[in-house]
PDB file of C-alpha atoms in Angstrom:
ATOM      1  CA  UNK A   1      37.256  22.306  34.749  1.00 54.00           C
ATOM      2  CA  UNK A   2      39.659  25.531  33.694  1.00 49.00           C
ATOM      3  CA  UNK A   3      36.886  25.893  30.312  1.00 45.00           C
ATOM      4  CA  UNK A   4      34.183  26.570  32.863  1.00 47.00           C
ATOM      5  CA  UNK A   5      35.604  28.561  35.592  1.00 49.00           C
ATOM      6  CA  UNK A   6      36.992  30.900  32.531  1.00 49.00           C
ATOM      7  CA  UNK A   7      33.420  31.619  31.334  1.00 52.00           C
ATOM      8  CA  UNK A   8      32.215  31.349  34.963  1.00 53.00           C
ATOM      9  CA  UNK A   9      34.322  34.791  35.276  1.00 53.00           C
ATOM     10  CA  UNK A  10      33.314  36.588  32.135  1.00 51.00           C
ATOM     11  CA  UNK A  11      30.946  39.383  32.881  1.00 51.00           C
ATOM     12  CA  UNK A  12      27.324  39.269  32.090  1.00 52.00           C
ATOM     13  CA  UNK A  13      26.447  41.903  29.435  1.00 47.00           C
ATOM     14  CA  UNK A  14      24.371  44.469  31.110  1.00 48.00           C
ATOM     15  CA  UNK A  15      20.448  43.367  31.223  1.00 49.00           C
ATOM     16  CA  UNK A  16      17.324  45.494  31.384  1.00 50.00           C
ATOM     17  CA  UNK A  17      14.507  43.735  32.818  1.00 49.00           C
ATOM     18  CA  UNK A  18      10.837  45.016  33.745  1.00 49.00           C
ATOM     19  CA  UNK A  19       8.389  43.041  35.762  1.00 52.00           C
ATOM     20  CA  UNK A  20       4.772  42.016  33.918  1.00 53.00           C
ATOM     21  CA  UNK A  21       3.033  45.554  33.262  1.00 51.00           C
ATOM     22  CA  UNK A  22       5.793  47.966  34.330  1.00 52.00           C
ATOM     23  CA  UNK A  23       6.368  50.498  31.592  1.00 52.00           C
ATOM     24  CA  UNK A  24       9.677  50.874  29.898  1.00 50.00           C
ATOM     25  CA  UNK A  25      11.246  54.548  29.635  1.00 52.00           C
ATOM     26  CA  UNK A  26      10.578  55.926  26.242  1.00 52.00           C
ATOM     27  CA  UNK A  27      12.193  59.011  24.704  1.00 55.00           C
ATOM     28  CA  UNK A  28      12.347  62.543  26.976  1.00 60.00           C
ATOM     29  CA  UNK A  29       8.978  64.276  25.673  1.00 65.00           C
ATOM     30  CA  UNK A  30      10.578  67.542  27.477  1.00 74.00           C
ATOM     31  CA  UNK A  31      13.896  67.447  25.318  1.00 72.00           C
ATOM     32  CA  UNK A  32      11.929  66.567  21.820  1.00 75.00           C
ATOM     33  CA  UNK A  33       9.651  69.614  22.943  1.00 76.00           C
ATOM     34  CA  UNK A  34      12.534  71.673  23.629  1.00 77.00           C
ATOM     35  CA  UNK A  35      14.132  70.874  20.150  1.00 79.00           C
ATOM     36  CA  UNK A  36      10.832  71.333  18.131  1.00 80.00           C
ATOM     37  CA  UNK A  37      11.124  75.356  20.176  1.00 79.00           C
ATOM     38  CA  UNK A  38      14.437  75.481  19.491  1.00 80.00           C
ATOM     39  CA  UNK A  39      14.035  74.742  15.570  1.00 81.00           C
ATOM     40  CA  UNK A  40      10.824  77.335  15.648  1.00 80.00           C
ATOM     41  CA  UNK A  41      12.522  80.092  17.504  1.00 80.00           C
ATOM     42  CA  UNK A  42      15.951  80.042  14.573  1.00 83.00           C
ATOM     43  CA  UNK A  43      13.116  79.872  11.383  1.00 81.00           C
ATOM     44  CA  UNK A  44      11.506  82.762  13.273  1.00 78.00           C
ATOM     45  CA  UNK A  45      14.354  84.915  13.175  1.00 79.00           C
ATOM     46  CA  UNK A  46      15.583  84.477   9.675  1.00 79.00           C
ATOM     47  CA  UNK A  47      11.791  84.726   8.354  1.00 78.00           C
ATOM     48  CA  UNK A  48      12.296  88.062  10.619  1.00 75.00           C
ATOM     49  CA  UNK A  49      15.715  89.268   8.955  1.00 71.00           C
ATOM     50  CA  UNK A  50      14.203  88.439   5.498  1.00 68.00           C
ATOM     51  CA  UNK A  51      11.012  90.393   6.444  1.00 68.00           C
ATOM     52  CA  UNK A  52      13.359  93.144   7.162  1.00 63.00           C
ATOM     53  CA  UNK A  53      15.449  93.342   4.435  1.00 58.00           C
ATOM     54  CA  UNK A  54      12.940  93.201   2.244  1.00 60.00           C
ATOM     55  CA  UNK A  55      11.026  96.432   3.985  1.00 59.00           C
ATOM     56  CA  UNK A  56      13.748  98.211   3.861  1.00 57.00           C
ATOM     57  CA  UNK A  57      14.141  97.639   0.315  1.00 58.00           C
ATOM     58  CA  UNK A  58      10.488  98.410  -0.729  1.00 60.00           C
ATOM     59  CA  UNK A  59      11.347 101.684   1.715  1.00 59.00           C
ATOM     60  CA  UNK A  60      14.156 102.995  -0.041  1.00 57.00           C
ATOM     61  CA  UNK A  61      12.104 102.461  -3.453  1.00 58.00           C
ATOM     62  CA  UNK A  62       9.377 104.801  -2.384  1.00 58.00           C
ATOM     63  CA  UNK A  63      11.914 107.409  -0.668  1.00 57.00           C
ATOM     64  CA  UNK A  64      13.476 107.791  -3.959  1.00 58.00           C
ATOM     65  CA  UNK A  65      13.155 111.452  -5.403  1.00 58.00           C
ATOM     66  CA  UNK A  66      11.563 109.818  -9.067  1.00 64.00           C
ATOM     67  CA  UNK A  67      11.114 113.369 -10.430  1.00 69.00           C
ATOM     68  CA  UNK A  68      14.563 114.169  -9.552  1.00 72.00           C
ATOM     69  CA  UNK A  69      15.711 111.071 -11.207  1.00 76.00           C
ATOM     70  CA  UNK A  70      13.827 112.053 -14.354  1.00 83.00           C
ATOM     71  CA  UNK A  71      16.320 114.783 -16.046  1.00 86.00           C
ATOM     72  CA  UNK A  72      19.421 112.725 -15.077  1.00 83.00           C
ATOM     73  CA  UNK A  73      18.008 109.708 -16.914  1.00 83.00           C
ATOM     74  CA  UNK A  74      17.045 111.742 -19.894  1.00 87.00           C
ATOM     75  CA  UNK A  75      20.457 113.057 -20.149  1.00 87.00           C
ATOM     76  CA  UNK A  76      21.739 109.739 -19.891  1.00 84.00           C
ATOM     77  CA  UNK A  77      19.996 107.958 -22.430  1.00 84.00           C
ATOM     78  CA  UNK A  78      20.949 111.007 -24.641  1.00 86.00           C
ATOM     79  CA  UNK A  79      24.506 110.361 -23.769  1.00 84.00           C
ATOM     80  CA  UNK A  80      24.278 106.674 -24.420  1.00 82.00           C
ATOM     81  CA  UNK A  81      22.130 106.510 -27.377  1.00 83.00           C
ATOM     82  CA  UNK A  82      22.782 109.360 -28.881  1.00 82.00           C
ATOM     83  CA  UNK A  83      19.027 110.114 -28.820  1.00 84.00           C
ATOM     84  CA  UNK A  84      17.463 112.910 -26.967  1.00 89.00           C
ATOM     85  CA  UNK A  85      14.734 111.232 -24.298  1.00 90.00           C
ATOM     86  CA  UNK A  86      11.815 112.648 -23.075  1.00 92.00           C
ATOM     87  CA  UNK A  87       9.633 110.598 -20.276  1.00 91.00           C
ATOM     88  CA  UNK A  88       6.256 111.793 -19.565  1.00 92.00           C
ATOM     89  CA  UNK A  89       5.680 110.041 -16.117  1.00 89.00           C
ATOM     90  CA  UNK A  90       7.879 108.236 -13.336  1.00 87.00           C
ATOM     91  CA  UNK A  91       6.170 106.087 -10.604  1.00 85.00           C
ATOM     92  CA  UNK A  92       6.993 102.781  -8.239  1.00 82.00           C
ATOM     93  CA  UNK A  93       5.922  99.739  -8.893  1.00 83.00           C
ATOM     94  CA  UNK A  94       5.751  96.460  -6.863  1.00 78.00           C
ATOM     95  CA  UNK A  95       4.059  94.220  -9.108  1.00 79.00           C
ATOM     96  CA  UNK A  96       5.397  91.607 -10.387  1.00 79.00           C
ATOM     97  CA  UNK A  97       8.447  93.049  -8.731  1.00 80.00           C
ATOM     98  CA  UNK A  98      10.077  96.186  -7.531  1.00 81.00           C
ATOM     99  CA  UNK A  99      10.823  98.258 -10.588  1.00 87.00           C
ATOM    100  CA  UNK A 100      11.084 102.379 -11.088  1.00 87.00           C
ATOM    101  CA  UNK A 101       8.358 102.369 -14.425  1.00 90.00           C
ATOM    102  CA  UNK A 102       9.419 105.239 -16.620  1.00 91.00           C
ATOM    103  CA  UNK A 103       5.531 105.616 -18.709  1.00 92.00           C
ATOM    104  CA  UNK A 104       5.273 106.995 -22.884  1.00 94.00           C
ATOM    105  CA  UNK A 105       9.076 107.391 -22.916  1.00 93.00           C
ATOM    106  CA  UNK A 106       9.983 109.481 -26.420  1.00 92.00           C
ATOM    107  CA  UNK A 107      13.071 108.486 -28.173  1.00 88.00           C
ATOM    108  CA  UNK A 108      14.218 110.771 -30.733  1.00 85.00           C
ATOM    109  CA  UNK A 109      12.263 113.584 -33.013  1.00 84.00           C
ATOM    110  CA  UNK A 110      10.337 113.696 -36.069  1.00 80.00           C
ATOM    111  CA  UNK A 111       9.938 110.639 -38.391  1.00 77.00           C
ATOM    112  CA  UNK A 112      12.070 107.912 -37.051  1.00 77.00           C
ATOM    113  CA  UNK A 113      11.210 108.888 -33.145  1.00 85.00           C
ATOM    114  CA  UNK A 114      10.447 105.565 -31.285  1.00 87.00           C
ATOM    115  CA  UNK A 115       7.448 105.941 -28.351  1.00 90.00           C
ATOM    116  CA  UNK A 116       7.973 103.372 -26.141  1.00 92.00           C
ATOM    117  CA  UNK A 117       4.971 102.889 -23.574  1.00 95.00           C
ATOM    118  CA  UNK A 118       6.980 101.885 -20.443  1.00 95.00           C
ATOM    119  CA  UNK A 119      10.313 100.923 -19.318  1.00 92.00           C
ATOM    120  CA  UNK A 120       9.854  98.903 -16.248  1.00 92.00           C
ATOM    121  CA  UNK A 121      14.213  99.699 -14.544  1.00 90.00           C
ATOM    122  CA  UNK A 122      14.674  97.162 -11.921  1.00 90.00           C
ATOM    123  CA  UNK A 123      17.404  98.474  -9.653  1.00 86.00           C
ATOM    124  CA  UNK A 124      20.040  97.359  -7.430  1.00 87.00           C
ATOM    125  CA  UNK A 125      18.515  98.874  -4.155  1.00 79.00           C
ATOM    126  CA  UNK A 126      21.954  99.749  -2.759  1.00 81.00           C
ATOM    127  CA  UNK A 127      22.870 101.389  -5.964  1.00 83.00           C
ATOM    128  CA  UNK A 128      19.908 104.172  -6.088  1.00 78.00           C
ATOM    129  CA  UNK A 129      21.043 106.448  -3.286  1.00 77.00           C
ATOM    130  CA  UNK A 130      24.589 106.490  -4.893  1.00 83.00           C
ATOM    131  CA  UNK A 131      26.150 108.474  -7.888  1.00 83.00           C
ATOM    132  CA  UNK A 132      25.895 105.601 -10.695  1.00 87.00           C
ATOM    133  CA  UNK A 133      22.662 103.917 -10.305  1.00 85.00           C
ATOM    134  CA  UNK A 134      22.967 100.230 -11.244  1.00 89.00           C
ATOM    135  CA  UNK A 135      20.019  98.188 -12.707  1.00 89.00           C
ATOM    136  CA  UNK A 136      19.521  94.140 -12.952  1.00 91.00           C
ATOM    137  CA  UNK A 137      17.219  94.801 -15.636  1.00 90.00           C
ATOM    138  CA  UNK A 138      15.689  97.371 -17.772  1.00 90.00           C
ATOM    139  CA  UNK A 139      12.248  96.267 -19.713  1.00 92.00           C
ATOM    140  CA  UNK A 140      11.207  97.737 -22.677  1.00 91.00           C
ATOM    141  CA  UNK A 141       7.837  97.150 -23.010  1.00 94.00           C
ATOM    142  CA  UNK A 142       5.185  98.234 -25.751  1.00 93.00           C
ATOM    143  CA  UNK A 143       6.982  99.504 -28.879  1.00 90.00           C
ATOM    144  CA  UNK A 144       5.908  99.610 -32.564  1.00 90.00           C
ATOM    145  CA  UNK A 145       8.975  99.648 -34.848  1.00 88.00           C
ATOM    146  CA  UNK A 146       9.473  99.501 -38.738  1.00 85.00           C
ATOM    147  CA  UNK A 147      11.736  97.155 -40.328  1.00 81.00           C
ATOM    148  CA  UNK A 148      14.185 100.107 -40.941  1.00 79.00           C
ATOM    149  CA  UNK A 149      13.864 101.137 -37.063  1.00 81.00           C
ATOM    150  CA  UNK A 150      14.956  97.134 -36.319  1.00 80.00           C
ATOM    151  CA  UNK A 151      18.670  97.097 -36.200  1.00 76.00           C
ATOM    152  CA  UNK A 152      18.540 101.242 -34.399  1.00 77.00           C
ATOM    153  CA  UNK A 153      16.141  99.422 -31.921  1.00 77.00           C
ATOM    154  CA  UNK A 154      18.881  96.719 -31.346  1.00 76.00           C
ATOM    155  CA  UNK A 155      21.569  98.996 -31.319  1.00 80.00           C
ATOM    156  CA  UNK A 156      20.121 101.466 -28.868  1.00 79.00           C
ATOM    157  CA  UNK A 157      19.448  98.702 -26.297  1.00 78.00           C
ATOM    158  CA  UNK A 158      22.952  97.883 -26.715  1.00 79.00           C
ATOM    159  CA  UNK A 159      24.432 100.929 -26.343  1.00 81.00           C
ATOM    160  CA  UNK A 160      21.896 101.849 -22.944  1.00 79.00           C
ATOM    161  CA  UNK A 161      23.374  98.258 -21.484  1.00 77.00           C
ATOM    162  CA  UNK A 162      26.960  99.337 -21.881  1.00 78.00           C
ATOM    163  CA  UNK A 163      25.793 102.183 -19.411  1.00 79.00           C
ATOM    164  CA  UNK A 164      26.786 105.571 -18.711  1.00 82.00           C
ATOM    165  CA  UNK A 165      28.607 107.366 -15.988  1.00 84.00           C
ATOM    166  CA  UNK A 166      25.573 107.933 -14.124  1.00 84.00           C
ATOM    167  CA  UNK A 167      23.723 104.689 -14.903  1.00 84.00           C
ATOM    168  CA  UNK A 168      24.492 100.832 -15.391  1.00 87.00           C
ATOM    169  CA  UNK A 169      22.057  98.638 -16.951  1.00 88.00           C
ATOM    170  CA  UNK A 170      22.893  95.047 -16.682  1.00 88.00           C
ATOM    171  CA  UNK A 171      20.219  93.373 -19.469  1.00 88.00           C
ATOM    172  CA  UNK A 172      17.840  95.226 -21.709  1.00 88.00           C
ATOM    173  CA  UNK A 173      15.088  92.972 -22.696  1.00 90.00           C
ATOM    174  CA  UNK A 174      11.861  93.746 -24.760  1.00 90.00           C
ATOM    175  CA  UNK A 175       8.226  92.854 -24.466  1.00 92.00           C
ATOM    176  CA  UNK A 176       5.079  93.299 -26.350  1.00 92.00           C
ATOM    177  CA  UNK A 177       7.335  94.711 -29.880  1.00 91.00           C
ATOM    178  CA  UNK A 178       5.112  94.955 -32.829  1.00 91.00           C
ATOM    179  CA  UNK A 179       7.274  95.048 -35.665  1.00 88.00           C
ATOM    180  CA  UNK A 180       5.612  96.235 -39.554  1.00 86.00           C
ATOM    181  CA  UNK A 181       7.061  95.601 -42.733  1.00 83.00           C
ATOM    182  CA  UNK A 182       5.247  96.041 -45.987  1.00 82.00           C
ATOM    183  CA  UNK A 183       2.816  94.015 -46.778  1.00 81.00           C
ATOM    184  CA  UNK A 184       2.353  92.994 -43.079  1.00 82.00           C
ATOM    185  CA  UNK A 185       3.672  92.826 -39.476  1.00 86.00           C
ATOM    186  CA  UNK A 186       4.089  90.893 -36.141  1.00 88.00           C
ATOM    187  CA  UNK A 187       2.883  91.359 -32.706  1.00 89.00           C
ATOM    188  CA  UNK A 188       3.875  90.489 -29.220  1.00 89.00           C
ATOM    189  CA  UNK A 189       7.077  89.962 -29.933  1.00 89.00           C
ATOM    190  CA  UNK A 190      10.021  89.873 -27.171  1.00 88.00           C
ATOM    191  CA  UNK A 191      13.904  89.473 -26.768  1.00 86.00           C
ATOM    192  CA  UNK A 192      16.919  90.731 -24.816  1.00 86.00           C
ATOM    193  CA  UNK A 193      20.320  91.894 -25.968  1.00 77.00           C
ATOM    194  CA  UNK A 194      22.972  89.807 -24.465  1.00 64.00           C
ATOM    195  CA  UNK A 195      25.695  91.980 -23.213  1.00 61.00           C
ATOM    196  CA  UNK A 196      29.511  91.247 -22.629  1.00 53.00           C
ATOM    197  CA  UNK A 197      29.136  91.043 -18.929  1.00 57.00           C
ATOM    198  CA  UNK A 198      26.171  88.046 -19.553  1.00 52.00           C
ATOM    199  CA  UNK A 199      27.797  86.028 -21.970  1.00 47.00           C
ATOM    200  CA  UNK A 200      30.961  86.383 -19.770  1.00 52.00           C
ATOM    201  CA  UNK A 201      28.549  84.838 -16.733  1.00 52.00           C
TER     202      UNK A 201
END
């Protein structure tokens, strides 16, 4: 009848058939091979460009003339604190990451003169090189203070963030602060001054 000559003409969907113990095709070992190099060959080359960069960054840290660097940052601080600064030692460090580690930094004279006994300036490698050195981060670290020194402690850090013409710091922080008052005192203490350019972030 017309109902069976009509299916009698509808193609047959396409069939794969194997014989008893013939293997099908499975997936193209040479292609998944060829992907798996493909993937290892692009993670090589950015593990290279980050292996780079970061060489050249620890590079220009050690080229950097730290005993030139000392006067200029001595002025500076004088200019932005108002204090006159006197660092006894400049080095590089690497540990726990890159930083220019100003050691027994003097602030002021006589009485009320602060000695700090390191402040670890982590810079913004680009920046050292360049007129106005910038810095992420400048650590003030080991500092005995007296209640009265408190809000010049604060103050100072705030006026060093707001930066100079030859330096930028972008957040002062401070670690291991031992602060007296009479009849006893604190240790260990630690804070940053939030600047106008971090609350703004």
């Amino acid at each position: 009848d017309s109902k069976a000559g009509a299916d009698n003409n509808k193609p047959e969907a396409a069939k794969t058939w194997s014989q008893p113990g013939e293997e099908v095709a499975g997936p193209d070992l040479t292609d998944l091979r060829l992907l798996r190099e493909k993937r290892a060959r692009i993670w090589g080359l950015f593990l290279g460009g980050v292996l780079v960069v970061l060489s050249l960054a620890a590079a220009t840290v050690i080229l950097f003339p730290s005993e030139r660097f000392r006067p200029e940052l001595e002025a500076s601080i004088f200019q932005a604190i108002g204090r006159e600064a006197k660092v006894s030692t400049v080095r590089v460090a690497f540990t726990p990451s890159p930083a220019i580690v100003l050691g027994d930094v003097l602030l002021g004279e006589g009485r009320g003169a602060l000695r700090i006994s390191e402040i670890r300036l982590h810079p913004v490698v680009s920046s050292l090189f360049a007129s106005r050195k910038v810095f992420n981060k400048a650590a003030i670290v080991g500092v005995e203070i007296s209640q009265e020194q408190l809000s010049g402690m604060a103050d100072a850090g705030s006026r060093l963030s707001a930066g100079t013409e030859y330096l930028h710091i972008k957040q002062v922080s401070f670690e291991r602060v031992g602060l007296g008052f009479p009849g006893g005192g604190l240790d260990d203490l630690f804070g940053e001054i939030l600047t106008d350019e971090r609350l703004a972030a």
